[in-house]
Coordinates of C-alpha atoms in Angstrom, one line a residue:
M1 CA 3.7 -7.9 -5.4
G2 CA 4.3 -11.2 -3.8
A3 CA 1.4 -13.3 -2.3
A4 CA -1.0 -10.3 -2.4
A5 CA -1.0 -10.1 -6.2
G6 CA -4.6 -9.8 -7.5
L7 CA -5.9 -8.9 -4.1
F8 CA -9.7 -8.5 -4.4
A9 CA -11.3 -6.8 -1.4
K10 CA -15.0 -6.2 -1.0
L11 CA -16.9 -4.3 1.6
W12 CA -20.4 -5.3 2.5
S13 CA -22.6 -2.2 3.0
P14 CA -26.3 -1.3 3.6
E15 CA -28.8 -0.2 0.9
E16 CA -27.8 3.5 0.9
I17 CA -24.3 2.7 -0.4
K18 CA -24.2 2.2 -4.2
T19 CA -21.8 -0.2 -5.8
R20 CA -18.3 1.4 -6.3
F21 CA -15.3 -0.3 -7.8
S22 CA -11.9 0.3 -9.2
D23 CA -9.7 -2.0 -11.1
I24 CA -6.1 -2.1 -9.9
G25 CA -4.0 -3.8 -12.5
K26 CA -4.4 -7.5 -11.5
G27 CA -7.1 -6.9 -8.9
T28 CA -10.0 -4.8 -7.8
I29 CA -11.3 -3.2 -4.7
E30 CA -15.1 -3.1 -4.7
V31 CA -17.6 -1.4 -2.3
E32 CA -21.1 -2.9 -2.7
K33 CA -24.3 -3.8 -0.9
G34 CA -24.9 -7.5 -0.4
D35 CA -24.5 -10.5 1.8
I36 CA -21.0 -11.0 3.3
T37 CA -21.7 -14.8 3.5
A38 CA -22.3 -15.0 -0.3
Q39 CA -18.9 -13.6 -1.4
K40 CA -16.8 -16.0 -3.5
V41 CA -13.4 -15.0 -2.2
D42 CA -10.5 -16.8 -0.4
V43 CA -11.2 -15.3 3.0
I44 CA -14.4 -13.8 4.6
I45 CA -13.5 -11.4 7.4
G46 CA -15.6 -11.0 10.6
T47 CA -15.1 -9.6 14.1
S48 CA -15.8 -11.4 17.3
S49 CA -16.9 -8.1 19.0
S50 CA -20.0 -7.9 16.8
V51 CA -22.4 -10.6 18.0
N52 CA -24.9 -10.3 15.2
L53 CA -22.2 -10.3 12.5
K54 CA -20.3 -13.2 14.0
N55 CA -23.5 -15.3 14.5
A56 CA -24.7 -14.5 10.9
I57 CA -21.4 -15.8 9.5
L58 CA -21.3 -18.9 11.7
D59 CA -24.9 -19.7 11.1
A60 CA -24.4 -19.6 7.4
A61 CA -21.2 -21.6 7.6
G62 CA -22.9 -24.4 9.5
T63 CA -22.3 -26.6 12.5
A64 CA -18.7 -27.7 11.7
A65 CA -17.6 -24.0 11.5
R66 CA -19.3 -23.1 14.8
T67 CA -17.8 -26.2 16.5
A68 CA -14.3 -25.2 15.2
Y69 CA -14.9 -21.6 16.5
N70 CA -15.9 -22.8 20.0
A71 CA -12.9 -25.1 20.1
E72 CA -10.5 -22.3 19.3
L73 CA -12.2 -20.0 21.8
R74 CA -11.7 -22.6 24.6
K75 CA -8.0 -22.9 23.8
N76 CA -7.6 -19.1 23.8
P77 CA -10.4 -17.0 25.4
Q78 CA -8.8 -13.7 24.3
P79 CA -7.7 -14.3 20.7
I80 CA -6.5 -11.7 18.3
L81 CA -7.4 -13.9 15.3
I82 CA -9.5 -17.0 15.0
S83 CA -9.1 -18.9 11.7
I84 CA -11.7 -21.6 11.0
P85 CA -12.9 -23.7 8.0
S86 CA -15.4 -22.2 5.6
G87 CA -18.0 -24.8 6.2
G88 CA -20.9 -24.1 3.8
L89 CA -19.6 -20.7 2.7
P90 CA -18.1 -20.2 -0.8
C91 CA -14.7 -19.2 0.6
K92 CA -11.6 -21.1 1.8
K93 CA -11.3 -19.7 5.3
I94 CA -13.2 -17.5 7.8
F95 CA -11.1 -15.0 9.9
L96 CA -12.7 -13.6 13.0
I97 CA -10.5 -10.7 14.2
K98 CA -10.6 -8.8 17.4
W99 CA -11.8 -5.2 17.1
R100 CA -13.0 -2.6 19.6
P101 CA -15.1 0.4 18.4
E102 CA -14.3 3.9 19.7
Q103 CA -16.7 6.8 20.4
D104 CA -14.3 9.4 19.3
E105 CA -14.3 9.7 15.4
A106 CA -10.5 10.1 15.1
K107 CA -9.9 7.0 17.3
L108 CA -12.6 5.1 15.4
R109 CA -11.0 5.8 12.1
K110 CA -7.6 4.6 13.5
S111 CA -9.2 1.4 14.9
I112 CA -10.8 0.7 11.5
A113 CA -7.6 1.3 9.6
D114 CA -5.7 -1.0 12.1
F115 CA -8.4 -3.6 11.6
I116 CA -8.1 -3.5 7.9
S117 CA -4.3 -3.5 7.8
N118 CA -4.2 -6.4 10.3
A119 CA -6.7 -8.4 8.2
I120 CA -4.7 -7.8 5.0
K121 CA -1.5 -8.9 6.8
Y122 CA -3.1 -12.1 8.0
V123 CA -4.5 -12.8 4.5
I124 CA -1.0 -12.4 2.9
E125 CA 0.7 -14.4 5.6
H126 CA -1.7 -17.3 5.0
G127 CA -1.0 -17.2 1.2
F128 CA -4.5 -16.0 0.2
T129 CA -5.2 -13.4 -2.5
S130 CA -8.8 -12.3 -2.1
V131 CA -10.9 -11.1 0.9
A132 CA -14.3 -9.8 1.7
F133 CA -14.8 -7.3 4.5
P134 CA -18.0 -6.3 6.2
A135 CA -18.7 -2.7 7.1
I136 CA -17.6 -3.3 10.6
G137 CA -19.5 -1.5 13.4
C138 CA -22.4 -0.4 11.2
G139 CA -24.8 -2.9 12.8
D140 CA -24.3 -3.6 16.6
H141 CA -22.2 -0.5 17.2
Q142 CA -24.2 1.9 14.9
C143 CA -21.1 3.4 13.3
S144 CA -21.5 5.6 10.2
T145 CA -21.3 3.4 7.0
N146 CA -19.7 6.3 5.1
L147 CA -17.1 6.8 7.7
V148 CA -16.2 3.1 7.6
I149 CA -16.0 2.9 3.8
T150 CA -14.0 6.2 3.4
T151 CA -11.5 5.3 6.1
M152 CA -10.1 2.7 3.8
L153 CA -8.9 5.1 1.1
P154 CA -7.5 8.7 1.1
E155 CA -10.1 11.5 1.1
T156 CA -8.6 13.1 -2.1
W157 CA -9.1 9.9 -4.2
V158 CA -11.9 9.9 -6.7
R159 CA -14.0 7.1 -8.0
S160 CA -12.9 5.1 -11.0
A161 CA -14.9 2.5 -12.8
E162 CA -12.6 2.0 -15.8
G163 CA -9.4 0.6 -14.2
T164 CA -7.7 4.0 -14.1
L165 CA -4.7 4.2 -11.8
R166 CA -3.6 7.8 -12.4
F167 CA -5.7 11.0 -12.1
T168 CA -4.7 14.5 -13.2
V169 CA -5.0 16.9 -10.2
S170 CA -6.7 20.1 -11.1
N171 CA -4.3 23.1 -10.9
T172 CA -7.0 25.1 -9.1
T173 CA -7.0 22.9 -6.0
P174 CA -5.1 23.2 -2.7
E175 CA -3.8 19.7 -3.3
Y176 CA -2.1 20.8 -6.6
E177 CA -0.8 24.0 -5.0
S178 CA 0.7 22.1 -2.1
V179 CA 2.5 19.4 -4.2
C180 CA 3.7 21.9 -6.8
T181 CA 5.1 24.3 -4.3
M182 CA 7.0 21.6 -2.5
F183 CA 8.4 20.2 -5.8
Q184 CA 9.5 23.6 -7.1
Q185 CA 11.3 24.3 -3.9
A186 CA 13.0 20.9 -3.9
M187 CA 14.1 21.3 -7.6
K188 CA 16.1 24.4 -6.8
G189 CA 15.5 26.1 -10.2
K190 CA 15.8 23.0 -12.4
C191 CA 12.1 22.9 -13.2
K192 CA 11.0 25.5 -15.7
Q193 CA 7.4 24.3 -16.1
V194 CA 5.1 21.8 -14.3
V195 CA 3.1 20.2 -17.1
R196 CA 0.8 18.1 -14.9
I197 CA 0.5 16.4 -11.5
E198 CA -1.1 13.0 -11.4
R199 CA -2.4 11.3 -8.3
I200 CA -1.7 7.6 -8.2
Q201 CA -4.7 5.5 -7.0
N202 CA -3.5 1.9 -6.9
E203 CA -5.6 0.6 -4.1
Q204 CA -3.8 -2.8 -3.8
W205 CA -0.4 -1.1 -3.5
Y206 CA -1.7 1.5 -1.1
I207 CA -3.3 -1.0 1.3
Q208 CA -0.1 -3.0 1.4
Y209 CA 1.9 0.1 2.1
I210 CA -0.4 1.1 4.9
A211 CA -0.2 -2.4 6.4
H212 CA 3.6 -2.2 6.2
S213 CA 3.5 1.3 7.8
K214 CA 1.5 0.0 10.7
G215 CA 4.1 -2.7 11.2
F216 CA 6.9 -0.2 11.2
C217 CA 5.1 2.0 13.8
R218 CA 4.6 -1.0 16.1
K219 CA 8.2 -2.2 15.7
L220 CA 9.9 1.1 16.1
N221 CA 7.3 3.0 18.2
K222 CA 7.7 6.0 15.9
N223 CA 6.7 7.3 12.5
T224 CA 9.6 7.1 10.0
E225 CA 7.7 7.9 6.8
R226 CA 9.4 10.5 4.6
R227 CA 8.3 12.3 1.5
L228 CA 11.0 11.5 -1.1
Y229 CA 11.6 11.8 -4.8
H230 CA 12.3 9.2 -7.5
G231 CA 13.2 10.2 -11.1
C232 CA 12.9 7.7 -13.9
S233 CA 12.0 7.3 -17.6
H234 CA 8.3 7.5 -18.7
D235 CA 8.3 3.8 -19.5
A236 CA 9.6 3.0 -16.0
A237 CA 7.0 5.2 -14.5
D238 CA 4.2 3.3 -16.3
S239 CA 5.6 0.0 -14.9
I240 CA 5.9 1.4 -11.4
I241 CA 2.3 2.7 -11.3
K242 CA 1.1 -0.8 -12.2
S243 CA 3.6 -2.9 -10.2
C244 CA 5.0 -0.6 -7.5
F245 CA 8.7 0.2 -6.9
N246 CA 9.6 -3.4 -7.7
R247 CA 13.1 -4.4 -6.7
S248 CA 13.7 -5.9 -10.1
F249 CA 14.3 -2.3 -11.3
A250 CA 17.3 -2.1 -8.9
G251 CA 20.2 -0.3 -10.6
V252 CA 18.1 1.2 -13.4
H253 CA 17.9 4.5 -11.4
G254 CA 21.6 4.9 -12.0
N255 CA 23.6 5.4 -15.2
T256 CA 24.1 1.6 -15.8
K257 CA 22.7 -1.6 -14.4
S258 CA 24.8 -3.1 -11.7
T259 CA 24.8 -6.5 -13.3
V260 CA 26.5 -5.2 -16.4
L261 CA 29.2 -3.4 -14.4
L262 CA 29.9 -6.4 -12.3
T263 CA 30.2 -8.6 -15.3
I264 CA 32.8 -6.3 -16.9
S265 CA 35.1 -5.9 -13.9
I266 CA 34.7 -6.0 -10.1
S267 CA 37.2 -3.1 -9.9
C268 CA 35.4 -0.7 -12.2
S269 CA 33.4 2.2 -10.5
L270 CA 29.8 1.5 -9.9
S271 CA 27.0 3.9 -10.9
L272 CA 25.1 5.8 -8.2
G273 CA 22.2 3.4 -9.1
T274 CA 23.8 0.7 -6.9
A275 CA 26.5 2.6 -4.9
Y276 CA 24.6 2.4 -1.6
G277 CA 22.8 -0.9 -2.1
Q278 CA 21.3 -3.0 -5.0
S279 CA 17.7 -2.0 -4.6
V280 CA 15.3 1.0 -5.1
Y281 CA 16.6 4.6 -4.6
F282 CA 14.9 7.7 -3.3
S283 CA 16.2 11.2 -2.4
T284 CA 15.1 14.1 -0.3
N285 CA 16.7 16.2 -3.1
A286 CA 14.5 16.5 -6.2
A287 CA 17.2 18.3 -8.0
Y288 CA 19.4 15.2 -7.6
S289 CA 16.6 12.8 -8.8
H290 CA 16.2 15.1 -11.8
D291 CA 19.4 13.7 -13.3
Y292 CA 17.7 10.2 -13.5
A293 CA 14.4 11.5 -15.0
T294 CA 15.1 10.7 -18.7
P295 CA 13.5 13.3 -21.0
K296 CA 11.2 12.4 -23.9
A297 CA 11.7 14.0 -27.4
N298 CA 9.5 16.9 -26.3
S299 CA 11.8 17.5 -23.3
E300 CA 9.2 16.3 -20.8
R301 CA 10.5 14.4 -17.7
C302 CA 8.7 12.7 -14.9
M303 CA 9.4 12.2 -11.2
F304 CA 7.5 10.5 -8.4
V305 CA 6.7 12.1 -5.1
A306 CA 6.7 9.0 -2.8
R307 CA 5.9 8.1 0.7
V308 CA 8.8 6.0 1.9
L309 CA 9.3 4.1 5.2
I310 CA 13.0 4.5 5.9
G311 CA 12.8 2.9 9.4
T312 CA 16.2 2.3 11.0
T313 CA 18.8 3.1 8.4
I314 CA 22.5 2.4 8.0
P315 CA 25.2 3.5 5.5
G316 CA 25.1 1.3 2.4
N317 CA 27.6 0.0 -0.1
S318 CA 27.5 -1.6 -3.5
S319 CA 27.7 -5.1 -2.3
M320 CA 24.4 -5.0 -0.4
R321 CA 21.6 -6.9 -2.0
T322 CA 19.4 -6.6 1.2
Q323 CA 19.5 -4.5 4.3
P324 CA 21.7 -5.7 7.2
I325 CA 19.8 -7.5 10.0
G326 CA 18.3 -5.0 12.4
F327 CA 17.9 -2.3 9.7
D328 CA 15.2 -1.3 7.3
S329 CA 17.1 0.8 4.7
T330 CA 20.5 2.0 3.6
T331 CA 21.7 5.5 3.0
D332 CA 24.6 7.7 1.8
G333 CA 24.3 9.5 5.2
N334 CA 22.9 12.6 3.5
H335 CA 19.9 12.6 1.1
I336 CA 19.8 9.1 -0.5
F337 CA 17.8 6.2 0.9
V338 CA 17.6 2.7 -0.5
I339 CA 14.7 0.4 0.4
Y340 CA 14.5 -3.4 0.1
H341 CA 10.8 -4.3 0.3
D342 CA 8.2 -3.6 -2.4
A343 CA 5.6 -2.3 0.1
Q344 CA 8.0 0.0 1.8
A345 CA 7.2 2.9 -0.5
Y346 CA 4.1 4.3 -2.2
G347 CA 4.2 6.5 -5.3
E348 CA 1.7 9.2 -4.3
Y349 CA 2.1 11.6 -7.2
L350 CA 3.8 11.5 -10.6
I351 CA 4.9 15.0 -11.7
T352 CA 5.5 15.6 -15.4
Y353 CA 7.6 18.7 -16.0
K354 CA 10.2 20.5 -18.3

């Protein structure tokens, strides 16, 4: 997962919010009540638009931190980000990020999501791996604490206190019906029985994906997210859920690893696992991905329903180890898409079927 491995995010919240947490492989996201200035993390996040929050952080950090803040403000009176030393706080850096609250709830949720994704982006860019967020807007701007907290994660997610990354979706819910219907239609008769649908709740992976998605939207001025399929073995699925669609799996989606084929002969035909680029493959056609879903002894197979940012795409070939400059993915020109960044896809559901 790169520099963000072990990302540990905390949200400071008032008394009515009880502590909630979920282990995420190498890291944790925790929602708790407490003092933002007492958090032992790499970066404490604040916002310059909240006078009380900003002053509370600077007062606790001490004179040197406030002097550094004032000096940065003189150099740039309208900063997006001010990074200053931690002073007396138990962190390495303080980031004060520009944020403007909105009266409309939908716009407020979007502004909070943008604030969080920008903060994560800055934390990763600076090489840090842990961060503490305040419940922004809940003081000076009187925003709903529950709205701020729940904006960070999808509404369908449930609480986990045991490090669980996968949750079985009840077959009586609209969520199950929607995913199952879409999958059965895309399988074109190849699925005889859906055994279970699991929702993947890997917060670290999800937050990185959302930050990447925001960057794509800013760069391309449009939404290029697609709902695609990825068939694999059950062992590979376990690894993906813990470590995302890591590019070290490139080629495994096909019949043979590309490295083996290239060692034998550069003239032999390549498997479809690398025919359009040496990275991670997805398809709009679940019936196609079915061929790569290796069955267990009991005939059960598994397939991911993934959210994938295809961006600007170009036809790929077997020699491509990364996408060409100016492009975000490669394709067969029809239903196959190959991505080259670990945060460019999020495995939303894992479907086990026969």
